[in-house]
Amino acid sequence: AQTVTQSQPEMSVQEAETVTLSCTYDTSESDYYLFWYKQPPSRQMILVIRQEAYKQQNATENRFSVNFQKAAKSFSLKISDSQLGDAAMYFCAYRKPHSGNTPLVFGKGTRLSVIA
Amino acid sequence: DTEVTQTPKHLVMGMTNKKSLKCEQHMGHRAMYWYKQKAKKPPELMFVYSYEKLSINESVPSRFSPECPNSSLLNLHLHALQPEDSALYLCASRPILRSSYNEQFFGPGTRLTVL
């Protein structure tokens, strides 16, 4: 079974600085998808960024980028120029591709605080 | 319309009550999910519906009864709940397509308190 591990229960960052959240996963599949979801205190879970395992290029979405190391099964999230609105729980998630309704496998989450 | 809506936002119920949670999406997604989320924890999968049929039940107690009356609507019927069932209940949906990565959209959740 696939597992996702987030080893940092809590992180903090100064406003405008950069922070990296760690995620590792375990799978025997060669093709899969990885996601970072953000859940602010308002509780709406939203997708931050995604990565297809067959793509070697790291995904980027504005201030958010990932460092995807397939051999190491590592998928970290880098947030640049941190803003107060980035404060939230961040969940790393895994899913097999082309698998109909197969659900996401979540890590335990990292709570990010942004200090003004 | 690119959102999943859930009603009610908050619900307080006694252990003998019967209530229902409602989830709706109009994105044409044929996979719909119920999750339970405790504070500071990740969502725990409860049920998955695929083409309006229950495809995954994660050994959820029978006091939770899901229903998918049509492709846009997902209900969760609650009866004789326990205080430990108090949590945020999240609904999600996504398309079932072989060729895309299929983003999963989450609703805002229903905050349930069982007294």
PDB file of C-alpha atoms in Angstrom:
ATOM      1  CA  ALA A   1       0.000   0.000   0.000  1.00  0.00           C
ATOM      2  CA  GLN A   2       1.112   3.505  -0.699  1.00  0.00           C
ATOM      3  CA  THR A   3       2.080   5.763   2.192  1.00  0.00           C
ATOM      4  CA  VAL A   4       2.874   9.456   2.413  1.00  0.00           C
ATOM      5  CA  THR A   5       5.062  10.897   5.167  1.00  0.00           C
ATOM      6  CA  GLN A   6       5.355  14.522   6.205  1.00  0.00           C
ATOM      7  CA  SER A   7       8.004  14.670   8.882  1.00  0.00           C
ATOM      8  CA  GLN A   8       7.456  18.314   9.930  1.00  0.00           C
ATOM      9  CA  PRO A   9       4.273  18.725  11.989  1.00  0.00           C
ATOM     10  CA  GLU A  10       4.855  22.475  12.233  1.00  0.00           C
ATOM     11  CA  MET A  11       6.954  25.043  10.412  1.00  0.00           C
ATOM     12  CA  SER A  12       7.235  28.794  10.577  1.00  0.00           C
ATOM     13  CA  VAL A  13       8.601  31.380   8.188  1.00  0.00           C
ATOM     14  CA  GLN A  14       9.115  35.125   8.216  1.00  0.00           C
ATOM     15  CA  GLU A  15       7.016  37.096   5.803  1.00  0.00           C
ATOM     16  CA  ALA A  16       8.796  37.493   2.429  1.00  0.00           C
ATOM     17  CA  GLU A  17      11.176  34.615   3.184  1.00  0.00           C
ATOM     18  CA  THR A  18      11.288  31.151   1.631  1.00  0.00           C
ATOM     19  CA  VAL A  19      10.253  27.920   3.285  1.00  0.00           C
ATOM     20  CA  THR A  20      10.404  24.293   2.184  1.00  0.00           C
ATOM     21  CA  LEU A  21       7.967  21.636   3.341  1.00  0.00           C
ATOM     22  CA  SER A  22       9.072  18.014   3.101  1.00  0.00           C
ATOM     23  CA  CYS A  23       7.174  15.005   1.837  1.00  0.00           C
ATOM     24  CA  THR A  24       8.277  11.458   1.127  1.00  0.00           C
ATOM     25  CA  TYR A  25       6.183   8.619  -0.157  1.00  0.00           C
ATOM     26  CA  ASP A  26       6.378   4.923  -0.707  1.00  0.00           C
ATOM     27  CA  THR A  27       5.020   3.163  -3.774  1.00  0.00           C
ATOM     28  CA  SER A  28       5.888   0.330  -6.109  1.00  0.00           C
ATOM     29  CA  GLU A  29       4.185   2.084  -9.021  1.00  0.00           C
ATOM     30  CA  SER A  30       6.229   3.778 -11.721  1.00  0.00           C
ATOM     31  CA  ASP A  31       3.529   6.217 -12.736  1.00  0.00           C
ATOM     32  CA  TYR A  32       1.460   8.266 -10.315  1.00  0.00           C
ATOM     33  CA  TYR A  33       0.452  11.800  -9.365  1.00  0.00           C
ATOM     34  CA  LEU A  34       1.556  13.878  -6.407  1.00  0.00           C
ATOM     35  CA  PHE A  35      -0.238  16.888  -4.999  1.00  0.00           C
ATOM     36  CA  TRP A  36       0.124  19.581  -2.396  1.00  0.00           C
ATOM     37  CA  TYR A  37      -3.143  20.772  -0.876  1.00  0.00           C
ATOM     38  CA  LYS A  38      -3.556  23.818   1.348  1.00  0.00           C
ATOM     39  CA  GLN A  39      -6.201  24.054   4.057  1.00  0.00           C
ATOM     40  CA  PRO A  40      -6.407  27.526   5.668  1.00  0.00           C
ATOM     41  CA  PRO A  41      -8.201  28.085   8.958  1.00  0.00           C
ATOM     42  CA  SER A  42     -11.434  28.617   6.968  1.00  0.00           C
ATOM     43  CA  ARG A  43     -11.102  24.877   6.173  1.00  0.00           C
ATOM     44  CA  GLN A  44     -11.586  24.881   2.395  1.00  0.00           C
ATOM     45  CA  MET A  45      -9.056  22.424   0.983  1.00  0.00           C
ATOM     46  CA  ILE A  46      -7.548  23.780  -2.228  1.00  0.00           C
ATOM     47  CA  LEU A  47      -5.005  22.385  -4.644  1.00  0.00           C
ATOM     48  CA  VAL A  48      -1.688  24.242  -4.636  1.00  0.00           C
ATOM     49  CA  ILE A  49       0.369  22.288  -7.133  1.00  0.00           C
ATOM     50  CA  ARG A  50       0.557  18.886  -8.795  1.00  0.00           C
ATOM     51  CA  GLN A  51       3.259  16.740 -10.352  1.00  0.00           C
ATOM     52  CA  GLU A  52       2.988  13.832 -12.757  1.00  0.00           C
ATOM     53  CA  ALA A  53       5.643  11.236 -11.972  1.00  0.00           C
ATOM     54  CA  TYR A  54       6.550  10.695 -15.621  1.00  0.00           C
ATOM     55  CA  LYS A  55       7.509  14.357 -15.989  1.00  0.00           C
ATOM     56  CA  GLN A  56      11.068  15.114 -14.954  1.00  0.00           C
ATOM     57  CA  GLN A  57      10.523  18.854 -14.883  1.00  0.00           C
ATOM     58  CA  ASN A  58       9.521  20.216 -11.503  1.00  0.00           C
ATOM     59  CA  ALA A  59       6.100  21.851 -11.402  1.00  0.00           C
ATOM     60  CA  THR A  60       5.827  25.571 -10.648  1.00  0.00           C
ATOM     61  CA  GLU A  61       2.805  27.724  -9.856  1.00  0.00           C
ATOM     62  CA  ASN A  62       3.747  31.350  -9.223  1.00  0.00           C
ATOM     63  CA  ARG A  63       5.447  31.435  -5.780  1.00  0.00           C
ATOM     64  CA  PHE A  64       5.020  27.689  -5.279  1.00  0.00           C
ATOM     65  CA  SER A  65       7.402  25.123  -6.721  1.00  0.00           C
ATOM     66  CA  VAL A  66       8.262  21.528  -6.027  1.00  0.00           C
ATOM     67  CA  ASN A  67      11.473  19.552  -5.884  1.00  0.00           C
ATOM     68  CA  PHE A  68      10.498  16.138  -7.191  1.00  0.00           C
ATOM     69  CA  GLN A  69      13.137  13.450  -6.705  1.00  0.00           C
ATOM     70  CA  LYS A  70      11.604  10.258  -8.093  1.00  0.00           C
ATOM     71  CA  ALA A  71      14.422   7.916  -7.165  1.00  0.00           C
ATOM     72  CA  ALA A  72      14.419   9.199  -3.606  1.00  0.00           C
ATOM     73  CA  LYS A  73      10.588   9.275  -3.547  1.00  0.00           C
ATOM     74  CA  SER A  74      10.698  12.819  -2.303  1.00  0.00           C
ATOM     75  CA  PHE A  75       8.311  15.660  -3.171  1.00  0.00           C
ATOM     76  CA  SER A  76       9.032  18.881  -1.282  1.00  0.00           C
ATOM     77  CA  LEU A  77       7.146  22.156  -1.633  1.00  0.00           C
ATOM     78  CA  LYS A  78       8.971  25.474  -1.738  1.00  0.00           C
ATOM     79  CA  ILE A  79       7.078  28.658  -0.995  1.00  0.00           C
ATOM     80  CA  SER A  80       8.928  31.811  -2.031  1.00  0.00           C
ATOM     81  CA  ASP A  81       8.198  35.336  -0.816  1.00  0.00           C
ATOM     82  CA  SER A  82       5.910  33.973   1.908  1.00  0.00           C
ATOM     83  CA  GLN A  83       2.749  35.932   2.612  1.00  0.00           C
ATOM     84  CA  LEU A  84       0.468  36.023   5.634  1.00  0.00           C
ATOM     85  CA  GLY A  85      -2.200  34.291   3.549  1.00  0.00           C
ATOM     86  CA  ASP A  86       0.064  31.278   3.135  1.00  0.00           C
ATOM     87  CA  ALA A  87      -0.535  30.316   6.768  1.00  0.00           C
ATOM     88  CA  ALA A  88      -2.398  27.006   6.652  1.00  0.00           C
ATOM     89  CA  MET A  89      -2.158  23.235   6.970  1.00  0.00           C
ATOM     90  CA  TYR A  90      -0.398  21.763   3.967  1.00  0.00           C
ATOM     91  CA  PHE A  91      -1.092  18.180   2.971  1.00  0.00           C
ATOM     92  CA  CYS A  92       0.988  16.169   0.572  1.00  0.00           C
ATOM     93  CA  ALA A  93      -1.038  13.562  -1.334  1.00  0.00           C
ATOM     94  CA  TYR A  94      -0.471  10.676  -3.731  1.00  0.00           C
ATOM     95  CA  ARG A  95      -2.688   8.998  -6.273  1.00  0.00           C
ATOM     96  CA  LYS A  96      -2.314   6.335  -8.922  1.00  0.00           C
ATOM     97  CA  PRO A  97      -3.131   7.584 -12.405  1.00  0.00           C
ATOM     98  CA  HIS A  98      -5.842   6.392 -14.741  1.00  0.00           C
ATOM     99  CA  SER A  99      -7.438   4.668 -11.835  1.00  0.00           C
ATOM    100  CA  GLY A 100     -11.041   5.762 -12.031  1.00  0.00           C
ATOM    101  CA  ASN A 101     -12.172   6.839  -8.629  1.00  0.00           C
ATOM    102  CA  THR A 102      -9.129   5.789  -6.595  1.00  0.00           C
ATOM    103  CA  PRO A 103      -8.880   8.187  -3.663  1.00  0.00           C
ATOM    104  CA  LEU A 104      -5.975  10.318  -2.557  1.00  0.00           C
ATOM    105  CA  VAL A 105      -3.537   9.083   0.071  1.00  0.00           C
ATOM    106  CA  PHE A 106      -2.694  11.972   2.389  1.00  0.00           C
ATOM    107  CA  GLY A 107       0.248  12.684   4.615  1.00  0.00           C
ATOM    108  CA  LYS A 108      -0.405  13.877   8.170  1.00  0.00           C
ATOM    109  CA  GLY A 109       0.106  17.501   7.241  1.00  0.00           C
ATOM    110  CA  THR A 110       2.410  20.374   8.126  1.00  0.00           C
ATOM    111  CA  ARG A 111       1.063  23.443   9.868  1.00  0.00           C
ATOM    112  CA  LEU A 112       2.750  26.535   8.449  1.00  0.00           C
ATOM    113  CA  SER A 113       2.811  29.789  10.385  1.00  0.00           C
ATOM    114  CA  VAL A 114       3.864  33.042   8.725  1.00  0.00           C
ATOM    115  CA  ILE A 115       5.373  35.652  11.000  1.00  0.00           C
ATOM    116  CA  ALA A 116       4.887  39.300  10.126  1.00  0.00           C
TER     117      ALA A 116
ATOM    118  CA  ASP B   1     -19.434  26.464 -12.024  1.00  0.00           C
ATOM    119  CA  THR B   2     -16.276  24.985 -10.543  1.00  0.00           C
ATOM    120  CA  GLU B   3     -17.197  24.395  -6.957  1.00  0.00           C
ATOM    121  CA  VAL B   4     -18.487  21.798  -4.562  1.00  0.00           C
ATOM    122  CA  THR B   5     -21.110  23.079  -2.147  1.00  0.00           C
ATOM    123  CA  GLN B   6     -22.033  21.554   1.193  1.00  0.00           C
ATOM    124  CA  THR B   7     -24.939  22.224   3.508  1.00  0.00           C
ATOM    125  CA  PRO B   8     -25.290  22.906   6.320  1.00  0.00           C
ATOM    126  CA  LYS B   9     -22.049  24.658   7.284  1.00  0.00           C
ATOM    127  CA  HIS B  10     -22.546  23.749  10.936  1.00  0.00           C
ATOM    128  CA  LEU B  11     -24.700  21.090  12.577  1.00  0.00           C
ATOM    129  CA  VAL B  12     -25.285  20.277  16.225  1.00  0.00           C
ATOM    130  CA  MET B  13     -27.221  17.127  16.966  1.00  0.00           C
ATOM    131  CA  GLY B  14     -28.060  14.849  19.840  1.00  0.00           C
ATOM    132  CA  MET B  15     -27.210  11.173  19.896  1.00  0.00           C
ATOM    133  CA  THR B  16     -30.808  10.211  19.143  1.00  0.00           C
ATOM    134  CA  ASN B  17     -31.319  12.612  16.262  1.00  0.00           C
ATOM    135  CA  LYS B  18     -31.471  11.838  12.553  1.00  0.00           C
ATOM    136  CA  LYS B  19     -29.922  14.388  10.233  1.00  0.00           C
ATOM    137  CA  SER B  20     -28.467  14.574   6.732  1.00  0.00           C
ATOM    138  CA  LEU B  21     -25.502  16.301   5.150  1.00  0.00           C
ATOM    139  CA  LYS B  22     -25.761  17.406   1.560  1.00  0.00           C
ATOM    140  CA  CYS B  23     -23.119  17.851  -1.113  1.00  0.00           C
ATOM    141  CA  GLU B  24     -23.666  19.182  -4.626  1.00  0.00           C
ATOM    142  CA  GLN B  25     -21.522  19.760  -7.703  1.00  0.00           C
ATOM    143  CA  HIS B  26     -22.397  20.707 -11.263  1.00  0.00           C
ATOM    144  CA  MET B  27     -19.061  20.025 -12.911  1.00  0.00           C
ATOM    145  CA  GLY B  28     -20.143  16.690 -14.381  1.00  0.00           C
ATOM    146  CA  HIS B  29     -17.847  14.783 -12.038  1.00  0.00           C
ATOM    147  CA  ARG B  30     -18.812  11.128 -11.733  1.00  0.00           C
ATOM    148  CA  ALA B  31     -16.652  10.290  -8.705  1.00  0.00           C
ATOM    149  CA  MET B  32     -17.753  11.697  -5.355  1.00  0.00           C
ATOM    150  CA  TYR B  33     -16.252  11.214  -1.923  1.00  0.00           C
ATOM    151  CA  TRP B  34     -17.055  11.645   1.756  1.00  0.00           C
ATOM    152  CA  TYR B  35     -14.195  12.287   4.172  1.00  0.00           C
ATOM    153  CA  LYS B  36     -14.124  12.762   7.938  1.00  0.00           C
ATOM    154  CA  GLN B  37     -11.520  15.138   9.317  1.00  0.00           C
ATOM    155  CA  LYS B  38     -10.562  15.616  12.951  1.00  0.00           C
ATOM    156  CA  ALA B  39      -8.717  18.744  14.047  1.00  0.00           C
ATOM    157  CA  LYS B  40      -5.086  18.922  12.898  1.00  0.00           C
ATOM    158  CA  LYS B  41      -5.411  15.582  11.098  1.00  0.00           C
ATOM    159  CA  PRO B  42      -5.643  14.675   7.415  1.00  0.00           C
ATOM    160  CA  PRO B  43      -8.993  13.744   5.898  1.00  0.00           C
ATOM    161  CA  GLU B  44      -9.977  10.097   6.405  1.00  0.00           C
ATOM    162  CA  LEU B  45     -11.810   8.502   3.523  1.00  0.00           C
ATOM    163  CA  MET B  46     -15.291   7.205   4.351  1.00  0.00           C
ATOM    164  CA  PHE B  47     -17.088   6.459   1.075  1.00  0.00           C
ATOM    165  CA  VAL B  48     -16.521   6.700  -2.669  1.00  0.00           C
ATOM    166  CA  TYR B  49     -19.254   6.796  -5.286  1.00  0.00           C
ATOM    167  CA  SER B  50     -18.487   6.095  -8.911  1.00  0.00           C
ATOM    168  CA  TYR B  51     -21.218   6.698 -11.492  1.00  0.00           C
ATOM    169  CA  GLU B  52     -23.702   6.991  -8.631  1.00  0.00           C
ATOM    170  CA  LYS B  53     -22.811   3.560  -7.263  1.00  0.00           C
ATOM    171  CA  LEU B  54     -21.035   2.960  -3.980  1.00  0.00           C
ATOM    172  CA  SER B  55     -17.597   1.625  -4.866  1.00  0.00           C
ATOM    173  CA  ILE B  56     -15.612   2.039  -1.658  1.00  0.00           C
ATOM    174  CA  ASN B  57     -16.801   1.838   1.942  1.00  0.00           C
ATOM    175  CA  GLU B  58     -13.914   2.166   4.363  1.00  0.00           C
ATOM    176  CA  SER B  59     -15.536   0.060   7.087  1.00  0.00           C
ATOM    177  CA  VAL B  60     -17.614   2.976   8.267  1.00  0.00           C
ATOM    178  CA  PRO B  61     -20.171   2.252  11.041  1.00  0.00           C
ATOM    179  CA  SER B  62     -23.740   1.819   9.855  1.00  0.00           C
ATOM    180  CA  ARG B  63     -24.847   4.923  11.720  1.00  0.00           C
ATOM    181  CA  PHE B  64     -23.444   6.718   8.651  1.00  0.00           C
ATOM    182  CA  SER B  65     -25.476   5.998   5.531  1.00  0.00           C
ATOM    183  CA  PRO B  66     -24.443   7.516   2.197  1.00  0.00           C
ATOM    184  CA  GLU B  67     -26.717   8.093  -0.737  1.00  0.00           C
ATOM    185  CA  CYS B  68     -26.089   9.325  -4.272  1.00  0.00           C
ATOM    186  CA  PRO B  69     -29.505  10.060  -5.811  1.00  0.00           C
ATOM    187  CA  ASN B  70     -28.084  11.546  -9.013  1.00  0.00           C
ATOM    188  CA  SER B  71     -24.796  12.545 -10.615  1.00  0.00           C
ATOM    189  CA  SER B  72     -24.772  15.974  -8.954  1.00  0.00           C
ATOM    190  CA  LEU B  73     -25.853  15.168  -5.435  1.00  0.00           C
ATOM    191  CA  LEU B  74     -24.353  13.218  -2.557  1.00  0.00           C
ATOM    192  CA  ASN B  75     -25.957  12.828   0.844  1.00  0.00           C
ATOM    193  CA  LEU B  76     -24.736  11.463   4.144  1.00  0.00           C
ATOM    194  CA  HIS B  77     -27.512  10.368   6.484  1.00  0.00           C
ATOM    195  CA  LEU B  78     -26.679  10.371  10.165  1.00  0.00           C
ATOM    196  CA  HIS B  79     -28.447   8.439  12.904  1.00  0.00           C
ATOM    197  CA  ALA B  80     -27.573   7.574  16.500  1.00  0.00           C
ATOM    198  CA  LEU B  81     -24.174   9.199  16.312  1.00  0.00           C
ATOM    199  CA  GLN B  82     -21.652   9.252  19.136  1.00  0.00           C
ATOM    200  CA  PRO B  83     -19.769  12.276  20.499  1.00  0.00           C
ATOM    201  CA  GLU B  84     -16.563  10.921  18.932  1.00  0.00           C
ATOM    202  CA  ASP B  85     -18.214  11.380  15.523  1.00  0.00           C
ATOM    203  CA  SER B  86     -17.886  15.127  15.965  1.00  0.00           C
ATOM    204  CA  ALA B  87     -15.639  16.316  13.142  1.00  0.00           C
ATOM    205  CA  LEU B  88     -15.490  18.216   9.878  1.00  0.00           C
ATOM    206  CA  TYR B  89     -17.140  16.232   7.099  1.00  0.00           C
ATOM    207  CA  LEU B  90     -15.722  16.984   3.689  1.00  0.00           C
ATOM    208  CA  CYS B  91     -17.210  16.162   0.337  1.00  0.00           C
ATOM    209  CA  ALA B  92     -15.082  15.997  -2.809  1.00  0.00           C
ATOM    210  CA  SER B  93     -15.561  15.226  -6.466  1.00  0.00           C
ATOM    211  CA  ARG B  94     -13.516  14.647  -9.579  1.00  0.00           C
ATOM    212  CA  PRO B  95     -13.964  13.485 -13.132  1.00  0.00           C
ATOM    213  CA  ILE B  96     -13.354   9.858 -14.092  1.00  0.00           C
ATOM    214  CA  LEU B  97     -11.230  10.203 -17.217  1.00  0.00           C
ATOM    215  CA  ARG B  98      -8.347   8.005 -18.202  1.00  0.00           C
ATOM    216  CA  SER B  99      -6.327  10.667 -19.914  1.00  0.00           C
ATOM    217  CA  SER B 100      -6.023  13.407 -17.349  1.00  0.00           C
ATOM    218  CA  TYR B 101      -4.641  13.769 -13.879  1.00  0.00           C
ATOM    219  CA  ASN B 102      -8.124  14.578 -12.578  1.00  0.00           C
ATOM    220  CA  GLU B 103      -7.942  17.237  -9.913  1.00  0.00           C
ATOM    221  CA  GLN B 104     -10.094  16.499  -6.901  1.00  0.00           C
ATOM    222  CA  PHE B 105     -12.239  19.413  -5.760  1.00  0.00           C
ATOM    223  CA  PHE B 106     -13.228  19.722  -2.124  1.00  0.00           C
ATOM    224  CA  GLY B 107     -16.241  21.374  -0.581  1.00  0.00           C
ATOM    225  CA  PRO B 108     -15.936  23.694   2.431  1.00  0.00           C
ATOM    226  CA  GLY B 109     -17.167  21.008   4.810  1.00  0.00           C
ATOM    227  CA  THR B 110     -19.855  20.634   7.446  1.00  0.00           C
ATOM    228  CA  ARG B 111     -18.719  21.094  11.029  1.00  0.00           C
ATOM    229  CA  LEU B 112     -20.646  18.450  13.012  1.00  0.00           C
ATOM    230  CA  THR B 113     -20.973  18.451  16.777  1.00  0.00           C
ATOM    231  CA  VAL B 114     -22.653  15.500  18.499  1.00  0.00           C
ATOM    232  CA  LEU B 115     -23.830  16.184  22.042  1.00  0.00           C
TER     233      LEU B 115
END
